[in-house]
Short mmCIF file of the C-alpha atoms (twelve columns), coordinates in Angstrom:
data_MODEL
# 
_entry.id   MODEL 
# 
loop_
_atom_site.group_PDB 
_atom_site.id 
_atom_site.type_symbol 
_atom_site.label_atom_id 
_atom_site.label_alt_id 
_atom_site.label_comp_id 
_atom_site.label_asym_id 
_atom_site.label_seq_id 
_atom_site.Cartn_x 
_atom_site.Cartn_y 
_atom_site.Cartn_z 
_atom_site.pdbx_PDB_model_num 
ATOM 1   C CA . MET A 1   121.314 -20.882 151.522 1 
ATOM 2   C CA . ARG A 2   120.917 -24.004 153.601 1 
ATOM 3   C CA . TYR A 3   118.982 -24.189 156.863 1 
ATOM 4   C CA . LEU A 4   119.079 -26.972 159.466 1 
ATOM 5   C CA . VAL A 5   115.844 -28.163 161.074 1 
ATOM 6   C CA . ARG A 6   115.821 -30.484 164.105 1 
ATOM 7   C CA . ASP A 7   113.331 -33.139 163.097 1 
ATOM 8   C CA . ARG A 8   112.550 -34.707 166.459 1 
ATOM 9   C CA . LEU A 9   111.180 -31.420 167.770 1 
ATOM 10  C CA . LEU A 10  108.604 -31.011 165.031 1 
ATOM 11  C CA . GLY A 11  105.109 -30.613 166.323 1 
ATOM 12  C CA . PHE A 12  102.648 -28.123 167.672 1 
ATOM 13  C CA . GLY A 13  103.509 -26.882 171.129 1 
ATOM 14  C CA . ASP A 14  107.253 -27.179 170.596 1 
ATOM 15  C CA . ASP A 15  109.621 -24.235 170.304 1 
ATOM 16  C CA . TYR A 16  112.875 -24.744 168.424 1 
ATOM 17  C CA . TRP A 17  115.490 -22.857 166.434 1 
ATOM 18  C CA . ILE A 18  116.262 -23.324 162.770 1 
ATOM 19  C CA . GLU A 19  119.913 -22.526 162.062 1 
ATOM 20  C CA . ASP A 20  121.551 -21.327 158.881 1 
ATOM 21  C CA . GLU A 21  124.476 -23.143 157.252 1 
ATOM 22  C CA . HIS A 22  126.913 -21.233 159.485 1 
ATOM 23  C CA . GLY A 23  125.263 -22.437 162.699 1 
ATOM 24  C CA . GLU A 24  123.624 -19.063 163.396 1 
ATOM 25  C CA . LYS A 25  120.048 -18.934 164.694 1 
ATOM 26  C CA . ALA A 26  117.904 -17.851 161.733 1 
ATOM 27  C CA . PHE A 27  114.280 -18.640 162.631 1 
ATOM 28  C CA . LEU A 28  112.366 -19.638 165.753 1 
ATOM 29  C CA . VAL A 29  109.365 -21.942 165.470 1 
ATOM 30  C CA . ASP A 30  107.080 -20.964 168.326 1 
ATOM 31  C CA . GLY A 31  104.361 -23.568 169.004 1 
ATOM 32  C CA . LYS A 32  100.994 -22.502 170.349 1 
ATOM 33  C CA . ALA A 33  99.351  -25.803 171.335 1 
ATOM 34  C CA . LEU A 34  97.194  -24.481 174.154 1 
ATOM 35  C CA . ARG A 35  94.690  -22.870 171.801 1 
ATOM 36  C CA . LEU A 36  91.464  -24.239 170.361 1 
ATOM 37  C CA . ARG A 37  93.215  -25.075 167.124 1 
ATOM 38  C CA . ASP A 38  96.855  -25.950 166.572 1 
ATOM 39  C CA . THR A 39  98.953  -22.957 165.534 1 
ATOM 40  C CA . PHE A 40  102.554 -21.894 165.442 1 
ATOM 41  C CA . GLU A 41  104.592 -18.884 164.424 1 
ATOM 42  C CA . LEU A 42  107.820 -18.550 162.500 1 
ATOM 43  C CA . LYS A 43  109.872 -15.725 163.986 1 
ATOM 44  C CA . ASP A 44  113.147 -14.163 162.927 1 
ATOM 45  C CA . ALA A 45  116.212 -14.207 165.188 1 
ATOM 46  C CA . ASP A 46  115.052 -10.956 166.834 1 
ATOM 47  C CA . GLY A 47  111.665 -12.417 167.785 1 
ATOM 48  C CA . ARG A 48  109.564 -10.663 165.120 1 
ATOM 49  C CA . VAL A 49  106.711 -12.826 163.807 1 
ATOM 50  C CA . LEU A 50  107.231 -13.487 160.097 1 
ATOM 51  C CA . ILE A 51  104.538 -16.086 159.452 1 
ATOM 52  C CA . ASP A 52  101.545 -17.502 161.349 1 
ATOM 53  C CA . ILE A 53  100.458 -21.078 160.619 1 
ATOM 54  C CA . ARG A 54  97.150  -22.488 161.761 1 
ATOM 55  C CA . GLU A 55  95.074  -25.538 161.078 1 
ATOM 56  C CA . LYS A 56  91.966  -25.018 158.977 1 
ATOM 57  C CA . MET A 57  88.979  -26.249 160.916 1 
ATOM 58  C CA . LEU A 58  86.158  -28.233 159.314 1 
ATOM 59  C CA . ALA A 59  88.114  -29.115 156.178 1 
ATOM 60  C CA . LEU A 60  87.585  -32.423 154.353 1 
ATOM 61  C CA . ARG A 61  91.341  -32.902 154.098 1 
ATOM 62  C CA . ASP A 62  93.992  -31.673 156.500 1 
ATOM 63  C CA . THR A 63  94.807  -28.127 155.491 1 
ATOM 64  C CA . LEU A 64  97.217  -25.645 157.017 1 
ATOM 65  C CA . LEU A 65  96.748  -21.910 156.474 1 
ATOM 66  C CA . ILE A 66  99.686  -19.520 156.308 1 
ATOM 67  C CA . GLU A 67  99.317  -15.832 157.153 1 
ATOM 68  C CA . ARG A 68  101.713 -12.894 157.102 1 
ATOM 69  C CA . ASP A 69  100.928 -9.695  159.016 1 
ATOM 70  C CA . GLY A 70  97.360  -10.884 159.634 1 
ATOM 71  C CA . GLU A 71  96.705  -11.393 155.912 1 
ATOM 72  C CA . ALA A 72  96.180  -14.769 154.239 1 
ATOM 73  C CA . LEU A 73  99.266  -15.851 152.294 1 
ATOM 74  C CA . ALA A 74  98.749  -19.503 151.326 1 
ATOM 75  C CA . SER A 75  97.145  -22.852 152.086 1 
ATOM 76  C CA . ILE A 76  98.791  -26.277 152.039 1 
ATOM 77  C CA . ARG A 77  97.097  -29.631 151.441 1 
ATOM 78  C CA . ARG A 78  97.751  -32.967 149.818 1 
ATOM 79  C CA . LYS A 79  97.199  -32.748 146.082 1 
ATOM 80  C CA . ARG A 80  93.814  -34.103 145.073 1 
ATOM 81  C CA . LEU A 81  93.696  -36.883 142.499 1 
ATOM 82  C CA . SER A 82  97.344  -37.710 142.997 1 
ATOM 83  C CA . LEU A 83  98.256  -41.376 142.830 1 
ATOM 84  C CA . LEU A 84  101.201 -40.618 145.054 1 
ATOM 85  C CA . ARG A 85  100.584 -39.697 148.689 1 
ATOM 86  C CA . ASN A 86  103.796 -37.683 148.602 1 
ATOM 87  C CA . HIS A 87  102.499 -34.797 146.514 1 
ATOM 88  C CA . TYR A 88  101.285 -31.571 148.095 1 
ATOM 89  C CA . ARG A 89  100.029 -28.301 146.681 1 
ATOM 90  C CA . VAL A 90  100.673 -24.861 148.133 1 
ATOM 91  C CA . THR A 91  98.178  -22.309 146.849 1 
ATOM 92  C CA . LEU A 92  99.125  -18.663 147.346 1 
ATOM 93  C CA . VAL A 93  96.347  -16.078 147.632 1 
ATOM 94  C CA . ASP A 94  97.223  -14.663 144.207 1 
ATOM 95  C CA . GLY A 95  96.512  -18.080 142.629 1 
ATOM 96  C CA . THR A 96  100.158 -19.079 142.242 1 
ATOM 97  C CA . GLU A 97  100.732 -22.752 143.024 1 
ATOM 98  C CA . LEU A 98  103.839 -24.432 144.362 1 
ATOM 99  C CA . ASP A 99  104.253 -28.187 143.987 1 
ATOM 100 C CA . VAL A 100 105.879 -30.273 146.682 1 
ATOM 101 C CA . SER A 101 106.819 -33.823 145.771 1 
ATOM 102 C CA . GLY A 102 109.201 -36.573 146.775 1 
ATOM 103 C CA . LYS A 103 109.620 -38.795 149.792 1 
ATOM 104 C CA . ILE A 104 108.152 -36.493 152.426 1 
ATOM 105 C CA . LEU A 105 108.456 -38.848 155.400 1 
ATOM 106 C CA . ASP A 106 112.069 -39.604 154.423 1 
ATOM 107 C CA . ARG A 107 112.775 -35.844 154.274 1 
ATOM 108 C CA . GLU A 108 113.789 -36.077 150.592 1 
ATOM 109 C CA . PHE A 109 111.604 -33.764 148.501 1 
ATOM 110 C CA . ALA A 110 111.538 -30.665 146.318 1 
ATOM 111 C CA . ILE A 111 109.496 -27.463 146.267 1 
ATOM 112 C CA . GLU A 112 108.884 -26.154 142.735 1 
ATOM 113 C CA . TYR A 113 107.039 -23.376 140.969 1 
ATOM 114 C CA . ASP A 114 105.996 -24.036 137.386 1 
ATOM 115 C CA . GLY A 115 108.715 -26.684 136.990 1 
ATOM 116 C CA . GLU A 116 111.442 -24.444 138.440 1 
ATOM 117 C CA . LEU A 117 113.210 -25.691 141.563 1 
ATOM 118 C CA . LEU A 118 112.911 -23.324 144.543 1 
ATOM 119 C CA . ALA A 119 114.134 -25.495 147.422 1 
ATOM 120 C CA . VAL A 120 115.336 -29.009 148.202 1 
ATOM 121 C CA . VAL A 121 114.714 -30.727 151.519 1 
ATOM 122 C CA . SER A 122 117.139 -33.516 152.330 1 
ATOM 123 C CA . ARG A 123 118.952 -35.456 155.024 1 
ATOM 124 C CA . ARG A 124 121.652 -36.638 152.615 1 
ATOM 125 C CA . TRP A 125 124.022 -33.738 153.192 1 
ATOM 126 C CA . LEU A 126 123.906 -34.018 156.961 1 
ATOM 127 C CA . HIS A 127 125.581 -36.280 159.452 1 
ATOM 128 C CA . LEU A 128 123.507 -35.011 162.372 1 
ATOM 129 C CA . ARG A 129 120.868 -37.393 163.593 1 
ATOM 130 C CA . ASP A 130 117.251 -36.195 163.549 1 
ATOM 131 C CA . THR A 131 118.095 -33.206 161.361 1 
ATOM 132 C CA . TYR A 132 117.246 -32.317 157.792 1 
ATOM 133 C CA . GLY A 133 118.316 -29.465 155.573 1 
ATOM 134 C CA . VAL A 134 116.238 -26.986 153.611 1 
ATOM 135 C CA . ASP A 135 118.392 -25.736 150.755 1 
ATOM 136 C CA . VAL A 136 116.829 -22.634 149.178 1 
ATOM 137 C CA . VAL A 137 118.064 -22.718 145.585 1 
ATOM 138 C CA . ARG A 138 116.853 -19.293 144.436 1 
ATOM 139 C CA . GLU A 139 118.242 -16.412 146.449 1 
ATOM 140 C CA . ASP A 140 115.299 -14.167 145.479 1 
ATOM 141 C CA . ALA A 141 112.826 -16.701 146.906 1 
ATOM 142 C CA . ASP A 142 110.957 -16.110 150.162 1 
ATOM 143 C CA . HIS A 143 113.123 -18.157 152.564 1 
ATOM 144 C CA . ALA A 144 110.671 -17.941 155.460 1 
ATOM 145 C CA . LEU A 145 107.801 -19.173 153.267 1 
ATOM 146 C CA . LEU A 146 109.807 -22.096 151.866 1 
ATOM 147 C CA . ILE A 147 110.912 -23.213 155.333 1 
ATOM 148 C CA . THR A 148 107.306 -22.949 156.503 1 
ATOM 149 C CA . VAL A 149 106.155 -25.050 153.540 1 
ATOM 150 C CA . ALA A 150 108.727 -27.747 154.355 1 
ATOM 151 C CA . VAL A 151 107.745 -27.904 158.032 1 
ATOM 152 C CA . CYS A 152 104.001 -27.940 157.234 1 
ATOM 153 C CA . VAL A 153 104.186 -30.604 154.529 1 
ATOM 154 C CA . ILE A 154 106.109 -32.919 156.855 1 
ATOM 155 C CA . LEU A 155 103.548 -32.338 159.609 1 
ATOM 156 C CA . LEU A 156 100.652 -33.133 157.224 1 
ATOM 157 C CA . ALA A 157 102.396 -36.267 155.893 1 
ATOM 158 C CA . GLU A 158 103.074 -37.509 159.429 1 
ATOM 159 C CA . ARG A 159 99.419  -37.002 160.366 1 
ATOM 160 C CA . GLU A 160 98.292  -38.975 157.316 1 
ATOM 161 C CA . GLY A 161 100.726 -41.724 158.231 1 
ATOM 162 C CA . GLU A 162 99.222  -41.947 161.717 1 
ATOM 163 C CA . GLU A 163 95.718  -42.328 160.243 1 
ATOM 164 C CA . ASP A 164 96.707  -45.328 158.061 1 
# 
């Protein structure tokens, strides 16, 4: 299943729809910038909150925390000791780790678990300006989580780019 994300709207405080490959509204990213820390929610088409994302305060490296139903689900940060700046690690609360690598700022990267491809993020398939696709390869994968990972990794990479 492929989803379309409007790139130019990425950021805390912005609300925007993510559409499926048929042009139907699939997820709403609801920004919450007027809080003490940056947060946003991923909602389904009916407005139900699927995932909460918030910035971890007082962390040495930028870290985003993902919660589902008020329970911690995962954390995302740039992989430590990586020679490449384009390598991120998603650590689920059960200890499972997802690897995200590729050209993050170019929107050309993969999300993998233990060497198995879960999703591909790319602009190559699209002719729409300022849009990238999230192609979830495994149908049994958590689509909302993978879309959240893609959005968060891009946000973290853009922040790092601003600091350089």
